[in-house]
Amino acid sequence: MTKQFAVIGMGRFGSSLSAELFKDGAEVLVIDKNEKRIQENSDFSTHAVVADTTDERVIKELGLRNMDVVVVAIGDDIQASILTVMILKELGAKQVIAKAVTNQHAKVLTQVGADRVVLPERETGIRIAKNLLSPNVLDFIELSDEYKIEEIVASSFMIGKSLRELDIRAKYQLSVIAIKSNGKMNISPFPDDTINPGDTLVVLGEKKLLKKFETKTEKALFII
């Protein structure tokens, strides 16, 4: 089922996040009080709405509590950011991720119920979008337009098997260049190295092939 996201606040952070989610096939509702910002982002979203999310009725009418994730990316009005998060959580929103502009703002957002708080200086919208779409992908490095490296959490179908048994290179045309286990990095692992619970695979390959592999590991994650 296609994931549904709402992104509130169409500044630079919210715009890059929503565009990346939309590009990867998610349903994205974008919201901002500024009509010009909504017009600029309407082509990179499923729905675009001019609205004030500090009004509880607006949040109810837009059905935000039914979204898989709501991202509060309001950066120019701290009070509106905090009120929006508070109302969303009071109405039962499943997962609320909020942008903070200062460390103190981050603390308050956590106190009013935000499930995750991000500081844009530390995390880009594109990186967070990637994590939302593929929760098992912890991090990634773009090598070129076609290739990248991803850190992928070991799924249930991998546990207890060796790299030889998984045969990721032959089945998915991807290269496991390292395994993180108990905080230690095993560079250039051997074919007989076994995957343990909690391990992370560092995988190199074409983006389209990594995407297929992500789908496989996500399905396995939900089985655990």
Backbone as CSV, one residue per row, in Angstrom:
resi,resn,N_x,N_y,N_z,CA_x,CA_y,CA_z,C_x,C_y,C_z
1,MET,0.845,-1.184,0.000,0.000,0.000,0.000,0.888,1.245,0.000
2,THR,0.532,2.261,-0.808,1.305,3.488,-0.894,1.243,4.240,0.435
3,LYS,2.395,4.680,0.900,2.442,5.426,2.153,1.894,6.828,1.945
4,GLN,1.222,7.344,2.985,0.631,8.678,2.924,1.347,9.605,3.910
5,PHE,1.777,10.756,3.385,2.496,11.727,4.202,1.828,13.089,4.091
6,ALA,1.931,13.854,5.161,1.550,15.269,5.125,2.779,16.054,5.566
7,VAL,3.084,17.100,4.826,4.206,17.975,5.183,3.655,19.377,5.378
8,ILE,3.805,19.902,6.585,3.280,21.220,6.943,4.435,22.215,6.999
9,GLY,4.384,23.214,6.143,5.453,24.205,6.084,6.314,23.995,4.854
10,MET,6.174,24.892,3.877,6.852,24.720,2.602,8.068,25.632,2.454
11,GLY,8.873,25.695,3.497,10.159,26.364,3.386,11.124,25.454,2.646
12,ARG,12.400,25.769,2.697,13.387,24.974,1.953,13.410,23.519,2.427
13,PHE,13.347,23.314,3.733,13.383,21.960,4.291,12.134,21.170,3.901
14,GLY,10.953,21.749,4.150,9.704,21.053,3.837,9.541,20.780,2.354
15,SER,9.983,21.727,1.530,9.868,21.560,0.081,10.729,20.415,-0.437
16,SER,11.987,20.348,0.036,12.877,19.276,-0.425,12.400,17.919,0.063
17,LEU,11.887,17.877,1.285,11.378,16.624,1.846,10.167,16.126,1.073
18,SER,9.180,17.000,0.855,7.957,16.590,0.163,8.238,16.195,-1.285
19,ALA,9.125,16.931,-1.949,9.455,16.610,-3.345,10.106,15.245,-3.456
20,GLU,10.979,14.907,-2.512,11.652,13.606,-2.537,10.667,12.471,-2.265
21,LEU,9.763,12.679,-1.315,8.738,11.671,-1.033,7.859,11.439,-2.258
22,PHE,7.435,12.529,-2.885,6.565,12.455,-4.064,7.283,11.767,-5.222
23,LYS,8.557,12.092,-5.413,9.342,11.506,-6.502,9.449,9.996,-6.353
24,ASP,9.465,9.512,-5.099,9.584,8.083,-4.849,8.236,7.370,-4.802
25,GLY,7.163,8.062,-5.196,5.872,7.396,-5.353,4.925,7.449,-4.181
26,ALA,5.277,8.219,-3.144,4.389,8.330,-1.990,3.272,9.335,-2.279
27,GLU,2.161,9.204,-1.532,1.103,10.213,-1.589,1.477,11.317,-0.603
28,VAL,1.548,12.545,-1.086,2.027,13.648,-0.257,1.052,14.815,-0.274
29,LEU,0.570,15.169,0.907,-0.250,16.362,1.093,0.648,17.458,1.648
30,VAL,0.749,18.590,0.944,1.559,19.698,1.447,0.643,20.829,1.906
31,ILE,1.034,21.463,3.009,0.199,22.485,3.638,1.060,23.677,4.033
32,ASP,0.542,24.869,3.767,1.229,26.090,4.207,0.204,27.219,4.237
33,LYS,0.430,28.199,5.098,-0.466,29.358,5.157,-0.243,30.298,3.979
34,ASN,0.951,30.193,3.388,1.336,31.087,2.300,0.915,30.490,0.946
35,GLU,-0.002,31.164,0.270,-0.519,30.644,-1.002,0.568,30.528,-2.071
36,LYS,1.507,31.476,-2.076,2.575,31.451,-3.075,3.425,30.191,-2.912
37,ARG,3.741,29.848,-1.677,4.538,28.642,-1.428,3.800,27.396,-1.878
38,ILE,2.500,27.369,-1.654,1.700,26.214,-2.075,1.698,26.098,-3.593
39,GLN,1.570,27.214,-4.285,1.585,27.200,-5.752,2.928,26.679,-6.272
40,GLU,4.003,27.087,-5.616,5.345,26.667,-6.041,5.569,25.176,-5.851
41,ASN,4.846,24.562,-4.901,5.067,23.145,-4.586,3.939,22.231,-5.050
42,SER,2.945,22.788,-5.722,1.786,21.979,-6.116,2.130,20.883,-7.115
43,ASP,3.145,21.112,-7.935,3.535,20.106,-8.929,4.351,18.967,-8.329
44,PHE,4.764,19.122,-7.087,5.602,18.110,-6.433,4.879,17.488,-5.252
45,SER,3.562,17.359,-5.383,2.748,16.791,-4.309,1.485,16.192,-4.899
46,THR,0.825,15.353,-4.117,-0.447,14.773,-4.553,-1.575,15.774,-4.361
47,HIS,-1.540,16.472,-3.221,-2.517,17.515,-2.901,-1.784,18.677,-2.246
48,ALA,-2.209,19.885,-2.513,-1.604,21.077,-1.925,-2.712,21.966,-1.366
49,VAL,-2.573,22.358,-0.096,-3.645,23.086,0.578,-3.091,24.308,1.316
50,VAL,-3.795,25.426,1.181,-3.488,26.621,1.964,-4.307,26.531,3.248
51,ALA,-3.643,26.423,4.399,-4.378,26.245,5.651,-3.510,26.601,6.856
52,ASP,-4.179,26.891,7.964,-3.520,27.186,9.236,-3.702,25.986,10.161
53,THR,-2.635,25.263,10.414,-2.742,24.019,11.188,-2.726,24.243,12.700
54,THR,-2.757,25.503,13.130,-2.928,25.750,14.566,-4.416,25.715,14.928
55,ASP,-5.256,25.542,13.932,-6.699,25.410,14.121,-7.043,23.923,14.136
56,GLU,-7.543,23.438,15.252,-7.864,22.013,15.403,-8.848,21.531,14.348
57,ARG,-9.784,22.389,13.972,-10.784,21.990,12.975,-10.134,21.697,11.623
58,VAL,-9.119,22.470,11.293,-8.408,22.256,10.018,-7.742,20.890,9.998
59,ILE,-7.075,20.546,11.090,-6.382,19.255,11.171,-7.383,18.105,11.065
60,LYS,-8.546,18.263,11.693,-9.583,17.227,11.606,-10.116,17.107,10.182
61,GLU,-10.405,18.255,9.561,-10.977,18.253,8.214,-10.025,17.657,7.172
62,LEU,-8.728,17.886,7.361,-7.740,17.357,6.421,-7.414,15.891,6.686
63,GLY,-7.930,15.354,7.779,-7.709,13.929,8.089,-6.253,13.604,8.386
64,LEU,-5.536,14.522,9.015,-4.102,14.322,9.236,-3.793,13.176,10.199
65,ARG,-4.709,12.878,11.104,-4.435,11.788,12.041,-4.438,10.422,11.356
66,ASN,-4.958,10.378,10.130,-4.984,9.107,9.394,-3.752,8.913,8.506
67,MET,-2.907,9.933,8.409,-1.688,9.830,7.608,-0.685,8.892,8.286
68,ASP,0.147,8.249,7.472,1.197,7.401,8.056,2.195,8.247,8.834
69,VAL,2.555,9.402,8.272,3.498,10.309,8.929,3.091,11.743,8.624
70,VAL,3.149,12.593,9.655,2.965,14.030,9.458,4.276,14.714,9.835
71,VAL,4.813,15.501,8.921,6.050,16.241,9.184,5.699,17.706,9.379
72,VAL,6.005,18.232,10.551,5.770,19.647,10.844,7.074,20.386,10.578
73,ALA,7.134,21.035,9.411,8.373,21.689,8.985,8.278,23.206,9.078
74,ILE,7.437,23.691,9.989,7.271,25.138,10.181,8.525,25.689,10.854
75,GLY,9.180,26.646,10.202,10.422,27.166,10.766,10.379,28.636,11.121
76,ASP,9.386,29.374,10.577,9.352,30.815,10.797,8.406,31.234,11.919
77,ASP,7.759,30.275,12.563,6.823,30.577,13.647,6.883,29.428,14.666
78,ILE,7.731,29.593,15.674,7.937,28.531,16.661,6.643,28.183,17.392
79,GLN,5.855,29.191,17.727,4.600,28.938,18.428,3.659,28.084,17.586
80,ALA,3.555,28.394,16.298,2.694,27.613,15.412,3.189,26.182,15.284
81,SER,4.497,26.025,15.254,5.102,24.690,15.182,4.717,23.853,16.395
82,ILE,4.868,24.433,17.568,4.574,23.710,18.816,3.086,23.392,18.922
83,LEU,2.230,24.364,18.615,0.785,24.149,18.691,0.325,23.070,17.718
84,THR,0.892,23.087,16.523,0.517,22.087,15.516,0.863,20.685,15.978
85,VAL,2.073,20.511,16.510,2.489,19.197,17.016,1.580,18.757,18.153
86,MET,1.283,19.648,19.061,0.453,19.322,20.217,-0.944,18.871,19.785
87,ILE,-1.550,19.611,18.856,-2.894,19.256,18.384,-2.880,17.914,17.653
88,LEU,-1.877,17.712,16.811,-1.771,16.446,16.068,-1.712,15.251,17.020
89,LYS,-0.895,15.353,18.056,-0.754,14.232,18.997,-2.020,14.049,19.828
90,GLU,-2.666,15.149,20.198,-3.909,15.049,20.963,-5.012,14.378,20.152
91,LEU,-4.962,14.572,18.827,-5.984,13.978,17.951,-5.617,12.565,17.503
92,GLY,-4.461,12.079,17.944,-4.102,10.691,17.669,-3.314,10.444,16.405
93,ALA,-2.579,11.449,15.916,-1.733,11.243,14.735,-0.745,10.112,14.995
94,LYS,-0.554,9.254,13.990,0.268,8.051,14.166,1.731,8.374,14.454
95,GLN,2.330,9.187,13.599,3.738,9.552,13.770,3.930,10.998,13.350
96,VAL,4.481,11.791,14.260,4.715,13.205,13.985,6.206,13.489,14.074
97,ILE,6.755,13.971,12.978,8.156,14.379,12.935,8.179,15.897,12.828
98,ALA,8.958,16.555,13.672,8.940,18.011,13.704,10.325,18.602,13.502
99,LYS,10.360,19.680,12.740,11.603,20.428,12.520,11.776,21.421,13.660
100,ALA,12.986,21.496,14.194,13.312,22.469,15.242,14.337,23.452,14.712
101,VAL,14.262,24.683,15.200,15.226,25.690,14.748,16.305,25.959,15.794
102,THR,16.047,25.540,17.034,17.047,25.664,18.104,16.966,24.428,18.983
103,ASN,17.966,24.226,19.823,17.946,23.089,20.753,16.792,23.213,21.745
104,GLN,16.499,24.432,22.182,15.395,24.632,23.123,14.059,24.314,22.456
105,HIS,13.907,24.731,21.217,12.709,24.413,20.449,12.546,22.899,20.337
106,ALA,13.652,22.205,20.105,13.627,20.744,19.998,13.130,20.111,21.293
107,LYS,13.586,20.618,22.423,13.162,20.075,23.728,11.661,20.239,23.930
108,VAL,11.143,21.418,23.569,9.709,21.670,23.738,8.888,20.773,22.815
109,LEU,9.338,20.604,21.580,8.627,19.736,20.640,8.555,18.303,21.158
110,THR,9.636,17.852,21.764,9.649,16.509,22.359,8.668,16.427,23.517
111,GLN,8.633,17.476,24.344,7.751,17.490,25.507,6.278,17.473,25.130
112,VAL,5.917,18.095,23.996,4.506,18.113,23.596,4.116,16.910,22.751
113,GLY,5.069,15.987,22.542,4.698,14.704,21.951,5.286,14.332,20.616
114,ALA,6.138,15.173,20.023,6.724,14.821,18.722,7.451,13.482,18.829
115,ASP,7.220,12.592,17.873,7.855,11.280,17.895,9.321,11.359,17.495
116,ARG,9.653,12.364,16.707,11.037,12.570,16.294,11.235,14.048,15.996
117,VAL,12.350,14.592,16.423,12.662,15.999,16.175,13.960,16.069,15.390
118,VAL,13.970,16.890,14.347,15.172,17.028,13.525,15.602,18.484,13.460
119,LEU,16.894,18.681,13.395,17.478,19.998,13.179,18.045,19.999,11.763
120,PRO,17.504,20.798,10.863,17.895,20.752,9.447,19.384,20.904,9.194
121,GLU,20.103,21.597,10.110,21.544,21.721,9.915,22.205,20.349,9.967
122,ARG,21.562,19.412,10.655,22.143,18.082,10.844,21.557,17.057,9.873
123,GLU,20.311,17.258,9.469,19.650,16.280,8.616,18.936,16.985,7.467
124,THR,19.217,16.603,6.256,18.562,17.220,5.107,17.207,16.588,4.854
125,GLY,16.338,17.335,4.182,15.017,16.807,3.852,15.095,15.556,3.011
126,ILE,16.042,15.514,2.075,16.181,14.343,1.198,16.565,13.112,1.999
127,ARG,17.503,13.271,2.939,17.948,12.131,3.743,16.816,11.598,4.611
128,ILE,16.037,12.492,5.203,14.915,12.073,6.049,13.833,11.412,5.211
129,ALA,13.582,11.954,4.022,12.593,11.340,3.130,12.979,9.908,2.811
130,LYS,14.246,9.697,2.548,14.735,8.356,2.238,14.479,7.408,3.399
131,ASN,14.733,7.889,4.616,14.533,7.060,5.803,13.051,6.757,6.031
132,LEU,12.191,7.718,5.731,10.752,7.507,5.900,10.218,6.486,4.911
133,LEU,10.711,6.558,3.686,10.258,5.633,2.650,10.821,4.233,2.839
134,SER,12.041,4.141,3.366,12.708,2.849,3.596,13.300,2.846,4.997
135,PRO,12.489,2.546,6.022,12.951,2.633,7.411,14.162,1.771,7.728
136,ASN,14.386,0.719,6.942,15.534,-0.152,7.201,16.832,0.410,6.630
137,VAL,16.735,1.478,5.839,17.941,2.128,5.313,18.362,3.208,6.303
138,LEU,19.466,2.984,7.009,19.903,3.907,8.041,20.605,5.129,7.471
139,ASP,21.350,4.946,6.398,22.090,6.059,5.816,22.471,5.700,4.387
140,PHE,22.882,6.703,3.622,23.302,6.422,2.256,24.283,7.479,1.783
141,ILE,25.082,7.131,0.781,26.032,8.049,0.159,25.825,7.986,-1.343
142,GLU,25.559,9.133,-1.958,25.409,9.200,-3.410,26.797,9.170,-4.045
143,LEU,27.059,8.182,-4.895,28.338,8.101,-5.589,28.258,8.737,-6.973
144,SER,27.096,8.614,-7.599,26.866,9.191,-8.928,25.368,9.186,-9.163
145,ASP,24.951,9.526,-10.377,23.526,9.497,-10.697,22.966,8.078,-10.680
146,GLU,23.834,7.089,-10.869,23.375,5.692,-10.954,23.707,4.854,-9.726
147,TYR,24.765,5.200,-9.003,25.249,4.340,-7.925,25.262,5.048,-6.570
148,LYS,25.055,4.239,-5.532,25.200,4.758,-4.173,25.481,3.622,-3.195
149,ILE,25.831,4.003,-1.971,26.078,3.055,-0.886,24.998,3.265,0.169
150,GLU,24.424,2.166,0.668,23.402,2.255,1.702,23.752,1.370,2.895
151,GLU,23.356,1.829,4.081,23.416,0.990,5.278,22.026,0.412,5.486
152,ILE,21.906,-0.909,5.439,20.609,-1.569,5.509,20.574,-2.542,6.687
153,VAL,19.549,-2.381,7.524,19.394,-3.268,8.676,19.123,-4.693,8.209
154,ALA,19.816,-5.650,8.801,19.621,-7.056,8.451,18.197,-7.490,8.770
155,SER,17.513,-8.066,7.784,16.136,-8.517,7.961,16.090,-9.978,8.413
156,SER,14.890,-10.420,8.761,14.728,-11.759,9.331,15.236,-12.867,8.410
157,PHE,15.059,-12.700,7.082,15.478,-13.765,6.167,17.004,-13.894,6.076
158,MET,17.721,-12.873,6.597,19.185,-12.915,6.549,19.807,-13.555,7.795
159,ILE,19.101,-13.459,8.909,19.673,-13.873,10.195,20.052,-15.351,10.196
160,GLY,21.283,-15.607,10.650,21.770,-16.978,10.753,22.339,-17.531,9.465
161,LYS,22.307,-16.711,8.408,22.838,-17.165,7.121,24.152,-16.451,6.806
162,SER,24.974,-17.123,6.044,26.239,-16.523,5.623,26.022,-15.710,4.349
163,LEU,26.977,-14.862,4.020,26.885,-14.113,2.767,26.854,-15.062,1.571
164,ARG,27.544,-16.184,1.705,27.540,-17.175,0.628,26.120,-17.724,0.406
165,GLU,25.431,-18.021,1.512,24.070,-18.555,1.411,23.093,-17.507,0.872
166,LEU,23.253,-16.265,1.300,22.360,-15.201,0.834,22.594,-14.884,-0.644
167,ASP,23.859,-14.987,-1.055,24.232,-14.801,-2.468,23.645,-13.502,-3.044
168,ILE,23.828,-12.429,-2.284,23.251,-11.133,-2.652,23.800,-10.624,-3.985
169,ARG,25.067,-10.901,-4.242,25.663,-10.420,-5.488,25.004,-11.048,-6.716
170,ALA,24.769,-12.363,-6.641,24.172,-13.061,-7.785,22.677,-12.772,-7.919
171,LYS,21.975,-12.716,-6.775,20.523,-12.549,-6.806,20.088,-11.107,-7.066
172,TYR,20.861,-10.146,-6.539,20.441,-8.738,-6.621,21.443,-7.836,-7.344
173,GLN,22.577,-8.391,-7.770,23.632,-7.618,-8.430,24.119,-6.463,-7.559
174,LEU,24.253,-6.749,-6.260,24.725,-5.765,-5.293,25.935,-6.320,-4.554
175,SER,26.770,-5.424,-4.038,27.974,-5.851,-3.327,27.889,-5.449,-1.857
176,VAL,28.030,-6.430,-0.953,28.114,-6.147,0.481,29.573,-5.822,0.777
177,ILE,29.869,-4.546,1.031,31.257,-4.141,1.214,31.679,-4.092,2.682
178,ALA,30.696,-4.202,3.590,31.021,-4.229,5.019,29.812,-4.702,5.810
179,ILE,30.073,-5.182,7.026,29.011,-5.562,7.960,29.302,-4.883,9.294
180,LYS,28.312,-4.158,9.823,28.435,-3.565,11.152,27.809,-4.519,12.161
181,SER,28.581,-4.894,13.152,28.075,-5.833,14.158,28.593,-5.417,15.526
182,ASN,27.661,-5.183,16.467,28.035,-4.773,17.824,28.957,-3.556,17.831
183,GLY,28.650,-2.613,16.949,29.414,-1.380,16.912,30.733,-1.456,16.175
184,LYS,31.089,-2.631,15.674,32.352,-2.797,14.953,32.095,-2.999,13.466
185,MET,32.988,-2.447,12.662,32.844,-2.537,11.209,33.765,-3.608,10.646
186,ASN,33.178,-4.577,9.950,33.935,-5.638,9.295,34.015,-5.312,7.805
187,ILE,35.153,-4.727,7.397,35.348,-4.336,6.006,35.698,-5.555,5.153
188,SER,35.148,-5.600,3.950,35.384,-6.713,3.015,35.145,-8.065,3.694
189,PRO,33.908,-8.294,4.135,33.599,-9.553,4.827,33.813,-10.772,3.937
190,PHE,34.076,-11.909,4.589,34.293,-13.159,3.867,32.947,-13.812,3.528
191,PRO,32.902,-14.643,2.507,31.651,-15.311,2.116,31.017,-16.131,3.234
192,ASP,31.840,-16.647,4.146,31.297,-17.490,5.213,30.918,-16.700,6.463
193,ASP,31.078,-15.388,6.446,30.658,-14.570,7.585,29.143,-14.630,7.722
194,THR,28.670,-14.832,8.960,27.241,-15.010,9.222,26.604,-13.719,9.704
195,ILE,25.361,-13.498,9.282,24.606,-12.317,9.696,23.889,-12.609,11.011
196,ASN,24.059,-11.704,11.973,23.447,-11.856,13.288,22.367,-10.800,13.512
197,PRO,21.462,-11.040,14.474,20.434,-10.039,14.784,21.087,-8.702,15.145
198,GLY,20.540,-7.609,14.603,21.075,-6.288,14.902,22.186,-5.838,13.976
199,ASP,22.651,-6.721,13.099,23.716,-6.347,12.160,23.187,-5.379,11.102
200,THR,24.104,-4.620,10.535,23.802,-3.714,9.434,24.714,-4.028,8.258
201,LEU,24.135,-4.137,7.075,24.924,-4.397,5.872,25.196,-3.086,5.143
202,VAL,26.436,-2.878,4.749,26.798,-1.724,3.938,26.868,-2.226,2.501
203,VAL,25.927,-1.753,1.676,25.717,-2.334,0.346,25.966,-1.284,-0.750
204,LEU,26.682,-1.690,-1.779,26.992,-0.827,-2.921,26.293,-1.361,-4.164
205,GLY,25.706,-0.461,-4.959,25.099,-0.923,-6.196,24.326,0.156,-6.922
206,GLU,23.683,-0.230,-8.017,22.855,0.692,-8.780,21.614,1.053,-7.962
207,LYS,21.183,2.287,-8.092,20.049,2.774,-7.309,18.790,1.950,-7.542
208,LYS,18.511,1.606,-8.794,17.286,0.865,-9.096,17.322,-0.542,-8.498
209,LEU,18.527,-1.139,-8.438,18.657,-2.467,-7.850,18.585,-2.394,-6.321
210,LEU,19.146,-1.339,-5.753,19.048,-1.134,-4.306,17.590,-0.947,-3.897
211,LYS,16.825,-0.264,-4.734,15.415,-0.045,-4.435,14.666,-1.366,-4.342
212,LYS,14.946,-2.297,-5.260,14.313,-3.616,-5.219,14.713,-4.379,-3.961
213,PHE,15.980,-4.250,-3.605,16.475,-4.936,-2.409,15.845,-4.347,-1.145
214,GLU,15.666,-3.021,-1.114,15.005,-2.367,0.019,13.604,-2.938,0.209
215,THR,12.875,-3.098,-0.892,11.515,-3.634,-0.822,11.522,-5.037,-0.231
216,LYS,12.473,-5.836,-0.635,12.606,-7.193,-0.110,12.880,-7.169,1.388
217,THR,13.796,-6.298,1.831,14.152,-6.265,3.248,13.050,-5.647,4.075
218,GLU,12.301,-4.678,3.538,11.189,-4.077,4.264,10.124,-5.122,4.542
219,LYS,9.794,-5.930,3.553,8.784,-6.973,3.747,9.216,-7.937,4.844
220,ALA,10.503,-8.235,4.857,10.999,-9.149,5.881,10.966,-8.504,7.248
221,LEU,11.226,-7.203,7.303,11.225,-6.501,8.587,9.868,-6.603,9.256
222,PHE,8.801,-6.521,8.483,7.482,-6.553,9.067,7.071,-7.951,9.548
223,ILE,7.856,-8.947,9.179,7.560,-10.312,9.601,8.119,-10.576,11.001
224,ILE,9.183,-9.824,11.350,9.886,-10.083,12.623,8.956,-9.918,13.806
